[in-house]
Amino acid sequence: MTSASTRERTESGLRAWLLQGLQRSDPATSGPHHEEIATHRHRWWQVMCLTGVDYFSTLGYQPGIAALAAGSLSPIATLLLVALTLFGALPTYRAIAAESPHGLGSLSMLERLLPGWRGKLLVLFLLGFVATAFIVTITLSAADATAHILHNPFVPDVFAGWQVPVTLALIAALGGVFLAGFSEAISIAVVLVAVYLVLNVVVLVTAGRHILAEPVLVADWQAALTSQHSSPIAMIAVSLYVMPKLALGLSGFETGVAVMPLVKGDLTQRIRGARKLLTTAALIMSAFLVVSSLATTVLIPAREFAEGGSANGRALAYLAHEHLGDWFGTAYDLSTIAILWFAGASALAGLLNIVPRYLPRYGMAPDWSRAVRPMTLVFTAVSCLITVVFGADVESQGGAYATGVLALILSAAVAVTLSAWTSGRTRVAVPFGIITLIFAYATVANIIERPDGLVIALLFVLAIVTTSLVSRATRSTELRVTRITLDDQARRYVNEASELRLVANEPHARDCKEYVDKAREAWELHRLRTSEGLLFLEVSVPDASEFAGELRVVGEERHGFRILRMESPTIANAIAALLLYLRDQTGKTPHVYFHWAAEGNPIGALLRYLVFGGGDIPPLTREVLRQAEPDTARRPVVHAG
């Protein structure tokens, strides 16, 4: 008995620890679209550094991946990527910042533009690509940090070949920090980004001096270009072909709009600050991408970029060690490892923010998914699995990462184009439509070339959709109401009723005949007289795809009958919630009366309930009440005749 009791206490303590900080919204204050408001806000350039740990950290592996993908054409392909950044991604996300200033990004815009189940299913689909981008950010950053560790000359040779174990250890450490309790630290991000960018400036300036001192290096590069490609047009064509593989250099934009709530100021100032941080980050990154691509292509032998080469996944670190010595190179390695590791932390924090913002609101996640620690365990386990599958190889994960990044930017371009088109801004919609086509090409080309990213994304989509639908079904009998309010007339009707007897009516014409017939039915089925103070109860379903909503009960008199009207995503849950509310407010036991539904397939009724909010209302209302109020003496009464 003592052992069993101890085990129960241990399990209870573990559960309490896992669910500590469960993000519950206050039903008295929050609605289905309630936004979290950042309590600590910062200047835009400080928030830019939080974006930068994701965006700028790609310098750790982007030049090497570009060299592998494009060879001597790497600088030209990078120039095209920079053009796409400044004239495609940047305008798109500046528009996103204005239209979705609460940090929900393009997914929120698409949800608004496509109401109902269409928008929610699209969001679920895109969440698979969000998961791909962020999970691979964690695994790719950890793998590249491992490459910097193992290739450092001060690390013993005995650790050669330990790429997977060391990467798994870094991911596990990242998960451990979140389990212990991690909060985003802007100050840490500012220091990491500042140190990292300064060290990169030193490396690139030194590389530039070597290039200027040895003009033959540039001549050799130009000779390689002309020998491999017949004309400048051929060079541009090949660069366009390989450019989608370089999409990792676009990775910071989604994070840039996600951190908007952290920018100091009112809504207008927040939008202005977000646009500044997006523009500044894009300009800084573009400059670094062009210079680093040229420096690494000209100064590093092609064989060193290949798997097992000293520059594989660490091209700039190779230059730091080669031209500035191992001590400076080690300092550069430590800075790179730190910012890559923090980029993984930023991605994990992004995932932990996205899940509570979407899936629980849809009713498509279990209750514990709103707690940080259980989701940290899930994401850490998935990251470890991805690491093992790809062998912790930086280059092989590039395609999956690029797929996730390009899919998100494509969805953003589509959202901005649709928003401009539906609002009648044709002159704005046309250029954004062209941008959308360009990103569509890049996304499709990347998927054709590297289908592994699409496979991973579709696996995430399948897991999310399956889990979501199962969760929605299992949670369907919750009350699903965030708040209940009665207008003055509805409250007067309730207070004047000696007994709370509500007759459920499905509104149609709402003419005199409809209510007279309903009153006659109430007498024939339940022996209820109109003189007994009956209240007709009408529920309409504007959008059954929503999971929860606020009930606003409106009192109305039509043709001599008193009516309580309300809107809700589901009929049964709304009626049950109102009955419990009236019981608590008046101290009376409410009775609700139904006409029994027509005979039919119970499975069909269940599907109608899950998808359209209707179905076989009387038994569903009773089941919701049974689960919400286990005490039969206090439970409102459901009558069906």
XYZ file of C-alpha atoms in Angstrom:
641
model
C 0.000 0.000 0.000
C 2.835 2.354 0.908
C 4.643 1.561 -2.343
C 1.494 2.227 -4.375
C 0.908 5.483 -2.529
C 4.499 6.575 -3.148
C 4.191 5.726 -6.825
C 0.977 7.747 -7.100
C 2.609 10.752 -5.432
C 5.596 10.452 -7.784
C 3.351 10.281 -10.845
C 1.299 13.204 -9.580
C 4.457 15.241 -8.959
C 5.820 14.414 -12.425
C 2.539 15.409 -14.050
C 2.469 18.682 -12.118
C 6.062 19.419 -13.177
C 5.358 18.639 -16.837
C 2.204 20.765 -16.926
C 3.659 23.668 -14.943
C 2.871 26.941 -16.693
C 0.029 25.477 -18.746
C -1.136 28.370 -20.908
C -4.773 28.774 -20.029
C -6.753 31.709 -21.245
C -9.165 33.356 -18.877
C -12.680 32.565 -20.079
C -13.880 35.814 -18.637
C -11.574 37.925 -20.719
C -10.482 36.008 -23.769
C -12.254 35.153 -26.926
C -11.378 32.710 -29.647
C -9.080 35.211 -31.311
C -7.482 36.582 -28.162
C -3.892 37.627 -28.762
C -1.050 37.304 -26.304
C 0.398 40.706 -25.489
C 4.122 40.932 -24.848
C 4.810 42.299 -21.358
C 8.446 43.248 -22.083
C 9.111 45.234 -25.220
C 12.348 46.449 -26.725
C 13.751 48.748 -29.402
C 13.451 47.449 -32.947
C 17.206 46.920 -33.383
C 17.325 44.790 -30.242
C 14.448 42.646 -31.506
C 16.274 42.427 -34.850
C 19.062 40.586 -33.031
C 16.548 37.969 -31.871
C 15.663 37.501 -35.540
C 19.355 37.613 -36.345
C 20.305 34.526 -34.360
C 18.256 32.598 -36.919
C 18.936 34.753 -39.971
C 22.611 35.670 -39.547
C 23.625 32.257 -38.207
C 23.084 30.799 -41.694
C 26.418 32.384 -42.605
C 27.895 29.424 -40.752
C 26.846 27.041 -43.536
C 25.326 29.065 -46.412
C 28.606 29.841 -48.291
C 29.632 26.179 -48.227
C 26.244 24.966 -49.433
C 26.259 27.627 -52.172
C 29.710 26.495 -53.321
C 28.579 22.855 -53.461
C 25.403 23.753 -55.354
C 26.785 26.293 -57.831
C 30.557 25.789 -57.856
C 32.339 28.746 -59.413
C 28.921 30.313 -60.122
C 28.257 30.661 -56.394
C 28.728 34.489 -56.291
C 26.401 34.994 -59.290
C 23.741 32.656 -57.884
C 24.057 34.457 -54.554
C 23.539 37.817 -56.292
C 20.281 36.476 -57.730
C 19.280 35.272 -54.255
C 20.006 38.738 -52.864
C 17.857 40.299 -55.598
C 15.034 37.928 -54.663
C 15.555 38.853 -51.023
C 15.443 42.623 -51.497
C 12.794 42.812 -54.236
C 10.692 39.759 -53.370
C 10.807 38.509 -49.784
C 11.408 41.905 -48.152
C 8.403 43.724 -49.738
C 6.233 40.688 -49.007
C 7.051 40.606 -45.322
C 6.863 44.374 -44.958
C 3.261 43.989 -46.166
C 2.732 41.076 -43.758
C 3.955 43.275 -40.892
C 1.231 45.826 -41.662
C -1.601 43.314 -42.080
C -0.717 40.862 -39.301
C 0.955 42.957 -36.574
C 0.337 40.510 -33.717
C 3.060 38.064 -34.695
C 0.842 35.450 -36.373
C 2.245 36.137 -39.847
C 0.889 34.909 -43.152
C -0.957 31.937 -41.613
C -3.289 34.334 -39.822
C -3.894 36.290 -43.032
C -4.748 33.158 -45.005
C -7.085 32.043 -42.238
C -8.942 35.353 -42.481
C -8.994 35.347 -46.290
C -10.321 31.764 -46.417
C -12.904 31.493 -43.630
C -14.349 28.237 -42.371
C -12.836 24.819 -42.815
C -10.903 25.858 -45.951
C -8.754 28.292 -44.020
C -8.192 25.955 -41.091
C -7.235 22.995 -43.243
C -4.829 25.224 -45.173
C -3.298 26.392 -41.883
C -2.910 22.775 -40.755
C -1.198 21.980 -44.050
C 1.152 24.957 -43.766
C 1.930 24.117 -40.144
C 3.609 21.001 -41.534
C 6.014 23.231 -43.454
C 6.436 25.484 -40.411
C 7.411 22.417 -38.409
C 9.799 21.357 -41.185
C 11.501 24.760 -41.287
C 11.843 25.099 -37.512
C 12.737 21.480 -36.736
C 15.385 21.418 -39.467
C 16.641 24.775 -38.169
C 17.313 23.002 -34.874
C 18.947 19.944 -36.448
C 20.875 21.821 -39.150
C 22.182 24.428 -36.709
C 23.240 21.736 -34.234
C 24.921 19.722 -37.008
C 26.822 22.775 -38.224
C 27.821 23.655 -34.649
C 29.152 20.096 -34.370
C 31.140 20.551 -37.580
C 32.783 23.642 -36.083
C 33.573 21.713 -32.903
C 35.045 18.603 -34.538
C 37.084 20.464 -37.169
C 38.734 22.727 -34.623
C 42.459 21.857 -34.488
C 42.462 21.809 -30.678
C 39.837 19.027 -30.544
C 41.490 15.566 -30.224
C 41.349 13.332 -33.294
C 39.643 10.648 -31.215
C 36.368 12.555 -31.691
C 36.549 12.323 -35.485
C 33.399 10.606 -36.761
C 31.375 11.653 -33.708
C 29.147 13.963 -35.778
C 25.868 12.275 -34.829
C 26.524 11.755 -31.075
C 27.762 15.319 -30.576
C 24.813 16.757 -32.527
C 22.369 14.682 -30.468
C 24.059 15.934 -27.303
C 23.626 19.559 -28.423
C 19.937 18.993 -29.224
C 19.401 17.218 -25.902
C 21.089 20.131 -24.087
C 18.799 22.540 -25.909
C 15.758 20.554 -24.826
C 17.115 20.396 -21.271
C 17.378 24.177 -21.097
C 13.706 24.534 -22.095
C 12.671 21.854 -19.605
C 14.496 23.730 -16.860
C 12.712 26.926 -17.842
C 13.895 29.120 -20.702
C 12.758 32.624 -21.498
C 13.793 34.583 -24.568
C 16.712 36.803 -23.613
C 17.049 39.757 -25.965
C 20.268 40.829 -24.271
C 21.926 37.475 -25.022
C 20.842 37.694 -28.663
C 22.228 41.235 -28.979
C 25.638 40.164 -27.640
C 25.790 37.012 -29.778
C 24.811 38.807 -32.979
C 27.153 41.747 -32.357
C 30.176 39.532 -31.631
C 29.408 37.180 -34.511
C 28.989 39.943 -37.090
C 32.153 41.739 -35.933
C 34.175 38.523 -36.236
C 32.722 37.921 -39.691
C 33.715 41.446 -40.750
C 37.275 40.730 -39.597
C 37.349 37.440 -41.535
C 35.922 38.954 -44.723
C 38.113 42.050 -44.611
C 41.160 39.785 -44.205
C 39.928 37.615 -47.086
C 39.465 40.724 -49.222
C 43.035 41.829 -48.514
C 44.338 38.430 -49.626
C 42.308 38.627 -52.832
C 43.588 42.132 -53.582
C 47.150 41.025 -52.848
C 46.856 38.082 -55.246
C 44.895 39.178 -58.347
C 45.699 35.829 -59.941
C 43.057 34.249 -57.682
C 40.323 36.344 -59.284
C 41.769 35.647 -62.739
C 41.669 31.900 -62.039
C 38.052 32.169 -60.906
C 37.084 34.110 -64.029
C 38.881 31.565 -66.194
C 36.943 28.769 -64.530
C 33.680 30.606 -65.211
C 34.381 31.142 -68.902
C 35.680 27.616 -69.431
C 32.639 25.998 -67.833
C 29.959 28.299 -69.308
C 29.779 29.559 -72.863
C 28.225 32.991 -72.228
C 26.924 35.315 -69.499
C 23.383 34.224 -70.413
C 24.351 30.602 -69.774
C 25.825 31.618 -66.427
C 22.626 33.391 -65.418
C 20.489 30.460 -66.605
C 22.489 27.937 -64.569
C 22.481 30.314 -61.580
C 18.681 30.561 -61.772
C 18.500 26.783 -61.907
C 20.587 26.262 -58.749
C 19.344 29.358 -56.915
C 16.511 27.512 -55.060
C 19.154 25.421 -53.286
C 20.458 28.645 -51.760
C 17.107 29.508 -50.178
C 18.564 29.016 -46.706
C 19.662 32.638 -46.997
C 15.963 33.649 -46.751
C 15.348 31.919 -43.439
C 14.885 34.912 -41.128
C 11.784 36.607 -42.510
C 9.146 34.418 -40.856
C 10.916 34.852 -37.527
C 11.042 38.596 -38.188
C 7.251 38.947 -38.206
C 6.820 36.406 -35.389
C 8.744 38.651 -32.970
C 6.729 41.794 -33.810
C 4.877 41.827 -30.442
C 8.254 42.407 -28.760
C 8.792 45.749 -30.543
C 8.252 48.762 -28.296
C 5.442 51.216 -28.997
C 1.796 51.299 -30.053
C 0.494 49.400 -33.060
C 1.688 51.982 -35.596
C 5.129 52.213 -34.000
C 5.330 48.420 -33.830
C 4.647 48.106 -37.562
C 7.183 50.828 -38.340
C 9.768 49.169 -36.088
C 9.138 45.733 -37.601
C 9.642 47.130 -41.090
C 12.906 48.729 -39.985
C 14.193 45.487 -38.494
C 13.191 43.470 -41.574
C 14.860 45.952 -43.933
C 18.006 46.357 -41.850
C 18.432 42.610 -41.358
C 17.909 41.963 -45.082
C 20.481 44.606 -46.082
C 23.071 43.333 -43.596
C 22.541 39.722 -44.604
C 22.620 40.541 -48.319
C 25.969 42.269 -47.976
C 27.434 39.377 -46.002
C 26.054 36.792 -48.445
C 27.590 38.450 -51.510
C 31.006 39.114 -49.954
C 31.260 35.735 -48.192
C 30.251 33.872 -51.369
C 32.913 35.625 -53.418
C 35.608 35.221 -50.752
C 35.006 31.520 -50.136
C 34.710 30.671 -53.849
C 37.924 32.457 -54.762
C 40.060 31.458 -51.753
C 38.961 27.908 -50.901
C 39.788 24.920 -53.145
C 36.657 23.192 -54.444
C 37.663 19.839 -52.910
C 37.506 21.333 -49.394
C 33.750 21.981 -49.728
C 32.963 18.300 -50.354
C 31.945 15.868 -47.626
C 34.912 15.270 -45.359
C 36.622 18.466 -46.525
C 37.842 21.065 -44.065
C 35.408 23.706 -45.374
C 32.343 21.451 -45.474
C 29.643 23.265 -43.479
C 32.191 25.812 -42.194
C 33.582 27.820 -45.105
C 34.114 31.099 -43.218
C 35.606 29.220 -40.261
C 38.063 27.649 -42.708
C 39.154 31.130 -43.808
C 39.408 32.290 -40.181
C 41.786 29.446 -39.290
C 43.683 29.632 -42.574
C 44.385 33.368 -42.623
C 44.091 34.519 -38.988
C 45.487 31.573 -37.068
C 43.995 28.845 -34.916
C 43.474 31.023 -31.840
C 41.362 33.556 -33.719
C 39.792 30.672 -35.626
C 38.837 29.035 -32.326
C 37.268 32.279 -31.121
C 35.331 32.396 -34.393
C 34.294 28.761 -33.913
C 33.030 29.471 -30.393
C 31.042 32.474 -31.613
C 29.573 30.427 -34.470
C 28.699 27.514 -32.192
C 26.992 29.885 -29.756
C 24.858 31.646 -32.373
C 23.953 28.354 -34.089
C 22.924 26.839 -30.783
C 20.862 29.947 -29.974
C 19.290 29.761 -33.437
C 18.027 26.313 -32.432
C 16.663 27.828 -29.228
C 14.900 30.531 -31.252
C 13.354 27.883 -33.535
C 12.198 25.769 -30.597
C 10.707 28.849 -28.936
C 8.905 29.597 -32.208
C 7.392 26.118 -32.302
C 6.314 26.385 -28.667
C 4.580 29.673 -29.502
C 2.860 28.486 -32.685
C 1.183 25.365 -31.281
C -0.766 27.193 -28.518
C -1.772 29.939 -30.927
C -3.450 27.700 -33.489
C -4.168 24.082 -32.625
C -5.854 24.507 -29.202
C -8.025 27.298 -30.618
C -9.159 24.863 -33.293
C -9.760 22.192 -30.653
C -7.147 20.218 -32.571
C -4.583 19.579 -29.868
C -4.776 17.779 -26.540
C -4.948 19.927 -23.440
C -1.318 19.287 -22.492
C -0.077 20.740 -25.804
C -0.425 24.202 -24.252
C 2.293 23.358 -21.726
C 5.936 23.995 -22.626
C 7.596 20.900 -21.186
C 5.593 18.115 -22.877
C 5.901 19.853 -26.247
C 9.632 20.370 -25.634
C 9.994 16.608 -25.191
C 8.040 15.973 -28.400
C 10.024 18.446 -30.513
C 13.343 17.309 -29.044
C 12.548 13.678 -29.834
C 11.553 14.565 -33.409
C 14.746 16.616 -33.842
C 16.858 13.692 -32.648
C 15.095 11.387 -35.106
C 15.703 13.797 -38.019
C 19.363 14.062 -37.001
C 19.812 10.292 -37.072
C 17.981 9.967 -40.410
C 20.240 12.578 -42.073
C 23.383 11.448 -40.245
C 23.815 14.984 -38.860
C 25.046 16.066 -42.297
C 24.688 19.787 -42.988
C 24.500 19.671 -46.787
C 21.983 16.817 -46.926
C 19.574 18.736 -44.677
C 19.801 21.844 -46.838
C 17.067 20.662 -49.217
C 14.597 19.978 -46.405
C 15.364 23.335 -44.824
C 14.999 25.161 -48.133
C 11.649 23.437 -48.774
C 10.241 24.628 -45.456
C 11.564 28.166 -45.873
C 10.371 28.523 -49.479
C 6.917 27.108 -48.689
C 6.463 29.664 -45.898
C 7.609 32.559 -48.088
C 5.358 31.330 -50.908
C 2.376 31.234 -48.535
C 3.251 34.783 -47.428
C 3.389 35.993 -51.044
C 0.043 34.312 -51.782
C -1.515 35.890 -48.685
C -0.332 39.387 -49.607
C -1.448 38.968 -53.232
C -4.920 37.731 -52.242
C -5.293 40.492 -49.670
C -4.419 43.178 -52.218
C -6.671 41.629 -54.881
C -9.732 41.219 -52.639
C -9.395 44.789 -51.390
C -9.317 46.122 -54.955
C -5.653 47.223 -54.970
C -4.853 45.812 -58.408
C -1.659 47.831 -58.861
C -0.298 46.249 -55.687
C -1.652 42.771 -56.416
C 0.040 42.453 -59.826
C 3.689 42.862 -58.659
C 3.038 40.637 -55.660
C 1.500 38.100 -58.034
C 4.742 38.106 -60.025
C 6.704 37.606 -56.797
C 4.387 34.715 -55.966
C 5.123 33.058 -59.324
C 8.875 33.410 -58.756
C 8.676 31.820 -55.322
C 6.390 29.119 -56.715
C 9.071 28.287 -59.281
C 11.765 28.232 -56.591
C 9.667 26.004 -54.339
C 8.754 23.525 -57.086
C 12.316 23.436 -58.440
C 13.699 22.748 -54.977
C 11.167 19.978 -54.370
C 11.951 18.317 -57.703
C 15.674 18.505 -57.062
C 15.506 17.588 -53.366
C 12.216 15.764 -52.634
C 13.309 14.739 -49.139
C 12.144 18.121 -47.798
C 8.658 17.587 -49.195
C 8.550 14.064 -47.749
C 9.426 15.375 -44.294
C 6.905 18.223 -44.593
C 4.138 15.846 -45.705
C 4.928 13.523 -42.809
C 4.549 16.492 -40.479
C 1.315 17.481 -42.259
C -0.045 13.933 -41.908
C 0.878 13.802 -38.222
C -0.614 17.232 -37.525
C -3.859 16.623 -39.434
C -4.390 13.156 -37.956
C -3.659 14.299 -34.419
C -5.796 17.394 -34.920
C -8.875 15.557 -36.176
C -8.649 12.919 -33.443
C -8.228 15.640 -30.838
C -11.161 17.623 -32.227
C -13.370 14.533 -32.028
C -12.322 13.623 -28.495
C -12.754 17.211 -27.253
C -16.066 17.792 -29.027
C -18.154 17.367 -25.852
C -16.350 20.112 -23.926
C -18.427 23.223 -23.195
C -16.367 25.169 -25.773
C -17.516 28.594 -24.554
C -15.096 31.301 -23.483
C -17.639 33.748 -22.070
C -21.412 34.240 -21.759
C -23.158 37.626 -21.763
C -26.884 38.438 -21.751
C -28.251 41.740 -23.001
C -30.692 43.656 -20.808
C -33.819 42.220 -22.433
C -32.576 38.622 -22.233
C -31.653 39.095 -18.575
C -35.113 40.551 -17.857
C -36.800 37.537 -19.485
C -34.723 35.187 -17.334
C -35.352 37.087 -14.107
C -39.109 37.326 -14.704
C -39.504 33.589 -15.377
C -40.735 31.678 -12.322
C -39.351 28.462 -13.855
C -36.649 28.297 -16.504
C -38.297 26.325 -19.294
C -36.547 26.787 -22.641
C -37.985 25.379 -25.860
C -35.304 24.777 -28.500
C -36.348 26.092 -31.885
C -34.440 25.835 -35.143
C -35.102 29.233 -36.758
C -36.404 29.320 -40.321
C -38.881 31.955 -41.519
C -39.336 33.248 -37.939
C -42.901 34.255 -38.778
C -45.991 34.003 -36.575
C -46.913 30.555 -37.880
C -43.476 29.112 -36.970
C -43.788 30.154 -33.323
C -47.455 29.192 -33.005
C -46.645 25.731 -34.382
C -43.704 25.422 -31.978
C -45.884 26.408 -29.025
C -48.486 23.823 -30.079
C -45.734 21.182 -30.347
C -44.519 22.066 -26.836
C -48.026 21.398 -25.528
C -48.485 18.151 -27.462
C -45.085 16.685 -26.571
C -44.389 18.135 -23.133
C -47.712 19.594 -21.919
C -46.164 23.055 -21.685
C -48.431 26.118 -21.797
C -47.339 29.450 -23.201
C -48.779 31.071 -20.084
C -46.129 29.238 -18.006
C -43.500 31.706 -19.177
C -41.853 29.701 -21.939
C -38.694 31.029 -23.511
C -37.854 29.990 -27.041
C -34.146 29.300 -27.509
C -32.582 29.753 -30.946
C -28.966 28.981 -31.848
C -27.452 29.715 -35.250
C -24.051 28.483 -36.438
C -22.109 31.134 -38.402
C -18.848 29.143 -38.597
C -18.791 25.536 -37.420
C -15.050 25.284 -37.986
C -14.350 27.420 -34.901
C -13.927 25.362 -31.758
C -14.824 27.850 -29.043
C -16.531 31.196 -28.962
C -18.200 33.804 -26.804
C -21.970 33.462 -26.321
C -23.856 36.718 -26.605
C -27.487 36.053 -25.727
C -29.968 38.539 -27.176
C -33.550 38.845 -25.950
C -36.245 39.484 -28.556
C -40.037 39.455 -28.689
C -41.707 38.313 -31.900
C -45.425 37.775 -32.438
C -45.998 37.776 -28.688
C -43.342 35.126 -27.910
C -40.181 35.690 -25.886
C -37.020 34.462 -27.588
C -33.379 34.063 -26.553
C -31.083 34.162 -29.578
C -27.353 33.400 -29.802
C -24.620 32.323 -32.233
C -22.122 29.549 -31.609
C -19.847 27.118 -33.506
C -21.982 24.260 -32.151
C -25.598 24.091 -31.033
C -25.478 21.392 -28.348
C -22.453 22.817 -26.534
C -23.891 26.335 -26.564
C -27.215 25.199 -25.102
C -25.447 23.192 -22.384
C -23.194 26.122 -21.470
C -26.143 28.514 -21.296
C -28.122 26.147 -19.073
C -25.235 25.862 -16.614
C -24.756 29.626 -16.656
C -28.457 30.264 -15.956
C -28.391 27.732 -13.123
C -25.442 29.458 -11.493
C -26.874 32.949 -11.985
C -30.433 32.267 -10.805
C -30.136 29.262 -8.496
C -32.933 27.562 -10.472
C -32.693 24.280 -12.375
C -33.198 25.032 -16.091
C -35.173 22.654 -18.332
C -34.696 22.511 -22.084
C -37.234 20.848 -24.377
C -36.507 19.332 -27.783
C -38.439 17.726 -30.562
C -36.685 14.369 -31.097
C -34.593 14.322 -34.240
C -35.657 12.273 -37.239
C -34.437 8.708 -37.414
C -31.114 8.386 -39.213
C -27.629 6.972 -39.200
C -25.939 7.860 -35.857
C -22.537 8.001 -37.564
C -23.902 10.565 -39.998
C -25.317 12.590 -37.099
C -21.922 12.516 -35.405
C -20.161 13.725 -38.556
C -22.706 16.525 -38.985
C -22.002 17.543 -35.409
C -18.213 17.552 -35.860
C -18.228 19.361 -39.213
C -21.382 21.512 -39.193
C -22.049 21.942 -35.440
C -25.484 20.300 -35.716
C -26.441 16.641 -35.676
C -28.648 14.892 -33.125
C -28.891 17.795 -30.658
C -30.844 16.356 -27.651
C -28.511 13.453 -26.758
C -25.439 15.564 -27.533
C -26.647 18.326 -25.210
C -27.249 15.799 -22.449
C -23.774 14.280 -22.938
C -22.077 17.679 -22.742
C -24.011 18.414 -19.540
C -23.168 14.994 -18.103
C -19.463 15.559 -18.569
C -19.565 19.154 -17.328
C -21.729 18.451 -14.259
C -21.341 14.974 -12.705
C -23.832 15.750 -9.894
C -27.241 14.712 -11.246
C -29.038 16.776 -8.596
C -27.457 19.978 -9.941
C -27.496 19.081 -13.615
C -29.962 20.943 -15.897
C -32.652 18.686 -17.336
C -32.968 17.753 -21.007
C -36.394 16.687 -22.329
C -36.914 15.130 -25.756
C -40.294 14.137 -27.109
